Structures are given as C-alpha cells and as structure tokens.
Tab-separated table of C-alpha atoms in Angstrom:
chain	number	residue	atom	x	y	z
V	1	UNK	CA	-7.415	0.169	17.161
V	2	UNK	CA	-5.017	2.504	18.992
V	3	UNK	CA	-1.353	1.450	19.116
V	4	UNK	CA	-1.299	1.315	22.941
V	5	UNK	CA	-4.227	-1.134	22.898
V	6	UNK	CA	-2.422	-3.266	20.286
V	7	UNK	CA	0.702	-3.219	22.486
V	8	UNK	CA	-1.306	-4.305	25.521
V	9	UNK	CA	-2.974	-7.134	23.608
V	10	UNK	CA	0.407	-8.331	22.284
V	11	UNK	CA	1.769	-8.436	25.849
V	12	UNK	CA	-1.291	-10.357	27.056
V	13	UNK	CA	-0.846	-12.875	24.234
V	14	UNK	CA	2.834	-13.343	25.137
V	15	UNK	CA	1.911	-13.848	28.789
V	16	UNK	CA	-0.770	-16.413	27.927
V	17	UNK	CA	1.678	-18.354	25.734
V	18	UNK	CA	4.271	-18.356	28.532
V	19	UNK	CA	1.751	-19.518	31.160
V	20	UNK	CA	0.500	-22.277	28.842
V	21	UNK	CA	4.094	-23.441	28.273
V	22	UNK	CA	4.715	-23.531	32.021
V	23	UNK	CA	1.343	-25.244	32.602
V	24	UNK	CA	0.653	-22.737	35.374
V	25	UNK	CA	-2.873	-21.932	36.427
V	26	UNK	CA	-2.899	-18.236	37.247
V	27	UNK	CA	-3.412	-14.872	35.640
V	28	UNK	CA	-1.019	-12.013	36.501
V	29	UNK	CA	-2.173	-8.399	36.576
V	30	UNK	CA	-0.512	-5.886	34.282
V	31	UNK	CA	0.162	-2.548	35.972
V	32	UNK	CA	0.434	-0.132	33.041
V	33	UNK	CA	3.149	2.272	34.210
V	34	UNK	CA	1.722	5.594	33.063
V	35	UNK	CA	4.185	7.955	34.760
V	36	UNK	CA	5.058	11.015	32.626
V	37	UNK	CA	2.347	10.196	30.051
V	38	UNK	CA	-0.713	12.439	29.686
V	39	UNK	CA	-4.219	11.132	30.285
V	40	UNK	CA	-4.871	11.602	26.542
V	41	UNK	CA	-2.103	9.082	25.846
V	42	UNK	CA	-3.449	6.686	28.496
V	43	UNK	CA	-7.164	7.010	27.646
V	44	UNK	CA	-7.281	4.422	24.812
V	45	UNK	CA	-6.444	1.546	27.154
V	46	UNK	CA	-8.749	2.960	29.858
V	47	UNK	CA	-11.561	2.951	27.287
V	48	UNK	CA	-10.541	-0.570	26.302
V	49	UNK	CA	-11.152	-1.614	29.913
V	50	UNK	CA	-7.700	-1.831	31.495
V	51	UNK	CA	-7.878	-1.045	35.212
V	52	UNK	CA	-4.380	-1.196	36.801
V	53	UNK	CA	-2.120	1.860	36.377
V	54	UNK	CA	1.183	2.801	38.035
V	55	UNK	CA	2.553	6.223	38.922
V	56	UNK	CA	5.890	7.218	40.473
V	57	UNK	CA	5.017	10.582	41.983
V	58	UNK	CA	2.171	11.591	44.260
V	59	UNK	CA	1.850	15.094	42.816
V	60	UNK	CA	1.635	13.851	39.234
V	61	UNK	CA	-1.015	11.298	40.215
V	62	UNK	CA	-3.103	13.958	41.969
V	63	UNK	CA	-2.950	16.154	38.876
V	64	UNK	CA	-3.876	13.381	36.432
V	65	UNK	CA	-6.199	10.861	38.025
V	66	UNK	CA	-8.987	12.221	40.306
V	67	UNK	CA	-11.458	13.044	37.519
V	68	UNK	CA	-10.623	9.864	35.613
V	69	UNK	CA	-11.180	7.741	38.731
V	70	UNK	CA	-14.567	9.397	39.258
V	71	UNK	CA	-15.559	8.517	35.703
V	72	UNK	CA	-14.030	5.007	35.840
V	73	UNK	CA	-14.473	3.948	39.494
V	74	UNK	CA	-13.054	0.450	38.928
V	75	UNK	CA	-9.578	1.833	38.111
V	76	UNK	CA	-6.879	0.839	40.596
V	77	UNK	CA	-3.927	3.188	40.974
V	78	UNK	CA	-0.560	1.840	42.123
V	79	UNK	CA	2.175	3.907	43.775
V	80	UNK	CA	5.327	2.283	42.411
V	81	UNK	CA	7.890	5.005	43.179
V	82	UNK	CA	9.596	5.876	46.438
V	83	UNK	CA	7.049	7.321	48.875
V	84	UNK	CA	8.213	10.053	51.276
V	85	UNK	CA	6.469	10.002	54.651
V	86	UNK	CA	5.440	13.663	54.273
V	87	UNK	CA	3.458	12.700	51.121
V	88	UNK	CA	1.512	9.831	52.690
V	89	UNK	CA	-1.673	11.776	53.471
V	90	UNK	CA	-1.839	12.925	49.837
V	91	UNK	CA	-0.987	9.454	48.499
V	92	UNK	CA	-3.835	7.812	50.405
V	93	UNK	CA	-6.329	10.119	48.679
V	94	UNK	CA	-5.593	8.625	45.279
V	95	UNK	CA	-3.649	5.330	45.475
V	96	UNK	CA	-5.239	1.917	46.022
V	97	UNK	CA	-1.904	0.058	46.159
V	98	UNK	CA	1.533	1.054	47.502
V	99	UNK	CA	4.408	-1.047	46.148
V	100	UNK	CA	7.281	0.697	47.921
V	101	UNK	CA	7.018	0.352	51.701
V	102	UNK	CA	10.654	0.177	52.764
V	103	UNK	CA	11.064	1.522	56.304
V	104	UNK	CA	9.404	1.676	59.713
V	105	UNK	CA	8.916	5.460	59.731
V	106	UNK	CA	6.862	5.177	56.549
V	107	UNK	CA	4.921	2.197	57.918
V	108	UNK	CA	3.971	4.184	61.039
V	109	UNK	CA	2.904	7.170	58.964
V	110	UNK	CA	0.657	5.053	56.727
V	111	UNK	CA	-0.801	3.397	59.841
V	112	UNK	CA	-1.661	6.797	61.334
V	113	UNK	CA	-3.078	8.294	58.148
V	114	UNK	CA	-5.157	5.333	56.995
V	115	UNK	CA	-7.419	5.759	60.035
V	116	UNK	CA	-8.922	8.770	58.228
V	117	UNK	CA	-10.105	6.655	55.277
V	118	UNK	CA	-12.806	4.048	54.686
V	119	UNK	CA	-10.401	1.580	53.092
V	120	UNK	CA	-6.785	0.639	53.681
V	121	UNK	CA	-4.303	0.629	50.792
V	122	UNK	CA	-2.997	-2.758	49.716
V	123	UNK	CA	0.729	-2.654	50.457
V	124	UNK	CA	3.831	-4.417	49.155
V	125	UNK	CA	7.050	-4.432	51.170
V	126	UNK	CA	9.922	-3.453	48.877
V	127	UNK	CA	12.942	-5.723	49.265
V	128	UNK	CA	16.418	-4.678	48.153
V	129	UNK	CA	16.947	-8.142	46.705
V	130	UNK	CA	20.358	-7.360	45.180
V	131	UNK	CA	21.682	-5.483	48.255
V	132	UNK	CA	22.446	-2.448	46.074
V	133	UNK	CA	23.496	0.716	47.893
V	134	UNK	CA	21.677	3.030	45.473
V	135	UNK	CA	18.307	1.242	45.801
V	136	UNK	CA	15.585	1.450	48.406
V	137	UNK	CA	14.138	-1.599	50.068
V	138	UNK	CA	14.413	-3.761	53.151
V	139	UNK	CA	17.324	-6.139	53.639
V	140	UNK	CA	15.939	-9.612	52.956
V	141	UNK	CA	17.389	-10.899	56.246
V	142	UNK	CA	15.305	-8.386	58.219
V	143	UNK	CA	12.051	-8.950	56.380
V	144	UNK	CA	10.287	-11.196	58.920
V	145	UNK	CA	10.709	-8.730	61.806
V	146	UNK	CA	9.630	-5.842	59.590
V	147	UNK	CA	6.591	-7.747	58.337
V	148	UNK	CA	5.527	-8.482	61.928
V	149	UNK	CA	5.921	-4.793	62.835
V	150	UNK	CA	3.700	-3.883	59.883
V	151	UNK	CA	1.017	-6.360	60.976
V	152	UNK	CA	1.110	-4.848	64.475
V	153	UNK	CA	0.510	-1.444	62.850
V	154	UNK	CA	-2.628	-2.847	61.175
V	155	UNK	CA	-1.224	-2.425	57.659
V	156	UNK	CA	-2.774	-4.460	54.861
V	157	UNK	CA	0.392	-6.174	53.624
V	158	UNK	CA	-0.518	-8.219	50.548
V	159	UNK	CA	2.927	-9.052	49.172
V	160	UNK	CA	6.504	-8.069	48.397
V	161	UNK	CA	8.117	-6.111	45.567
V	162	UNK	CA	11.610	-5.848	44.078
V	163	UNK	CA	13.736	-4.070	41.479
V	164	UNK	CA	16.508	-6.571	40.729
V	165	UNK	CA	19.973	-5.525	39.548
V	166	UNK	CA	19.718	-4.475	35.923
V	167	UNK	CA	22.746	-6.180	34.400
V	168	UNK	CA	22.567	-9.565	36.132
V	169	UNK	CA	20.495	-12.697	35.581
V	170	UNK	CA	17.154	-11.735	37.117
V	171	UNK	CA	15.999	-15.291	37.667
V	172	UNK	CA	18.051	-15.895	40.810
V	173	UNK	CA	16.552	-12.714	42.336
V	174	UNK	CA	13.012	-13.619	41.280
V	175	UNK	CA	13.527	-17.069	42.777
V	176	UNK	CA	14.658	-15.514	46.084
V	177	UNK	CA	11.579	-13.273	46.080
V	178	UNK	CA	9.271	-16.220	45.516
V	179	UNK	CA	10.852	-18.033	48.490
V	180	UNK	CA	10.540	-14.956	50.736
V	181	UNK	CA	6.892	-14.492	49.771
V	182	UNK	CA	6.184	-18.134	50.443
V	183	UNK	CA	7.896	-17.993	53.865
V	184	UNK	CA	5.691	-15.015	54.812
V	185	UNK	CA	2.607	-16.763	53.365
V	186	UNK	CA	1.919	-13.725	51.191
V	187	UNK	CA	-0.150	-14.101	48.057
V	188	UNK	CA	0.967	-11.186	45.840
V	189	UNK	CA	4.350	-10.605	44.228
V	190	UNK	CA	5.177	-7.377	42.379
V	191	UNK	CA	8.081	-7.910	39.997
V	192	UNK	CA	8.852	-7.914	36.304
V	193	UNK	CA	9.048	-4.881	34.024
V	194	UNK	CA	9.084	-4.267	30.259
V	195	UNK	CA	12.385	-6.136	29.775
V	196	UNK	CA	11.907	-9.101	32.125
V	197	UNK	CA	8.203	-9.754	32.777
V	198	UNK	CA	8.242	-13.171	31.074
V	199	UNK	CA	10.999	-14.280	33.468
V	200	UNK	CA	8.979	-12.936	36.409
V	201	UNK	CA	6.035	-15.124	35.377
V	202	UNK	CA	8.201	-18.231	35.856
V	203	UNK	CA	8.296	-17.288	39.555
V	204	UNK	CA	4.562	-16.524	39.821
V	205	UNK	CA	4.712	-12.711	39.820
V	206	UNK	CA	1.130	-11.508	40.257
V	207	UNK	CA	1.683	-7.830	39.360
V	208	UNK	CA	3.869	-6.985	36.342
V	209	UNK	CA	4.856	-3.306	36.104
V	210	UNK	CA	5.033	-2.613	32.358
V	211	UNK	CA	5.430	0.899	30.941
V	212	UNK	CA	7.434	1.556	27.785
V	213	UNK	CA	6.308	-1.662	26.091
V	214	UNK	CA	2.713	-0.362	26.305
V	215	UNK	CA	3.067	3.404	25.972
V	216	UNK	CA	6.306	3.720	23.999
V	217	UNK	CA	9.503	5.529	24.917
V	218	UNK	CA	9.315	8.368	27.428
V	219	UNK	CA	10.430	11.755	26.134
C-alpha cells in the first residue's frame, strides 16, 4: 500500500475515533490539498477511491486535472486559494467547489460566468474570523448582508470557510464559525487543516482541508 493511502487511512481512523468520543453522528469530507504535487504523487489515493481534492491556483489546476477528471468523473475539485475575478471563467471550467468567495466584485463575476455552464459551483463565503489585516475574507459583522447579496445573484452558497490565526487557540474561532453558519442556516463548514482538523470536528466542520499530513512536506 502506498504511503499516501496509509496516511489517508490513518487520518480517517483518527477522525472516526474523535467522532465516536464526541458521540456525533456525521461524517466530514477530507479535501486532500494537492497543490504543488504532481498527479503521479496524487494518483495512489485517486486509485484508492478518494474524490475530494483542493488546489490553490487556477492555472495549476487546469494543467493537472482535466484528463484525470475525464477518467475519474466522480472527482470533485475544490478551489481553496484566493480567486481573482479575472480567473473566474477559467476556474468554472474545472472547479466544482469554491471555498474563497470574499467580495462582491467576485460574487458578481461568478454570477455572470456561471450562466455559461450546466451546473453552478458550490460556494463557501470566506470569513476573516480573526480580523487579520493580511488575510482575505469578509468581516463577520457584514456576513448577513453579503450572504443576501449572493443569494440575489443566484449563487449556490453552501457554507462558510475560515483560516483562523495560526498562533492562537483555534477553538474560539471555530466556535464563532459554527454560530455564524447556524445563524445563516447553512449546512457546510470548511475549516480545519493538517494541524487542527480534530479541533474543527468538535465544531462540526464538514470539509477538512488536509495536505501535508497526506502528501508529505512540500518542496
């Protein structure tokens, strides 16, 4: 068995143990963050049957994934990096999910472009939950108005996403996200990465974005 498959199975076992401890009844999705890794490196877990993969850059995704998605049509590709509005028409060709909607200009662009496609991408609104100047995301106090604007634009908003401050206790931020999601009556919550996904599960994260713990360190 390939090491990446072993890593994935270890993570799944950890997640199951955590959910059993919490006595929760749900099953989060693992988005295997495959940015910077070649398809050859990713292929073992594709062959194993994993379907959710995350990329940061539109160009890289277009170079790597079209042929693979033809061969494995059940694969779901997630845009987890910052999306520039001038890349939207290219992003919609390849991505099934967008985790990083963070402004009205981008929302309008997606709304315009998605009319050219059979299906709409499933979209997460990115929230700057720690109010950090260097991070993208909506201010949590403006989220209701922004969400309503997105619904008026006919966007398929399925949930919210965050990147909490790195050197603080993530649980208070995950708790805030859970409350925001609940107030918007949204089902999906994208949070938790290689270092904090077990904490994210405590707050019912439905999409865990895990990269290095599956694929190893990036060069």
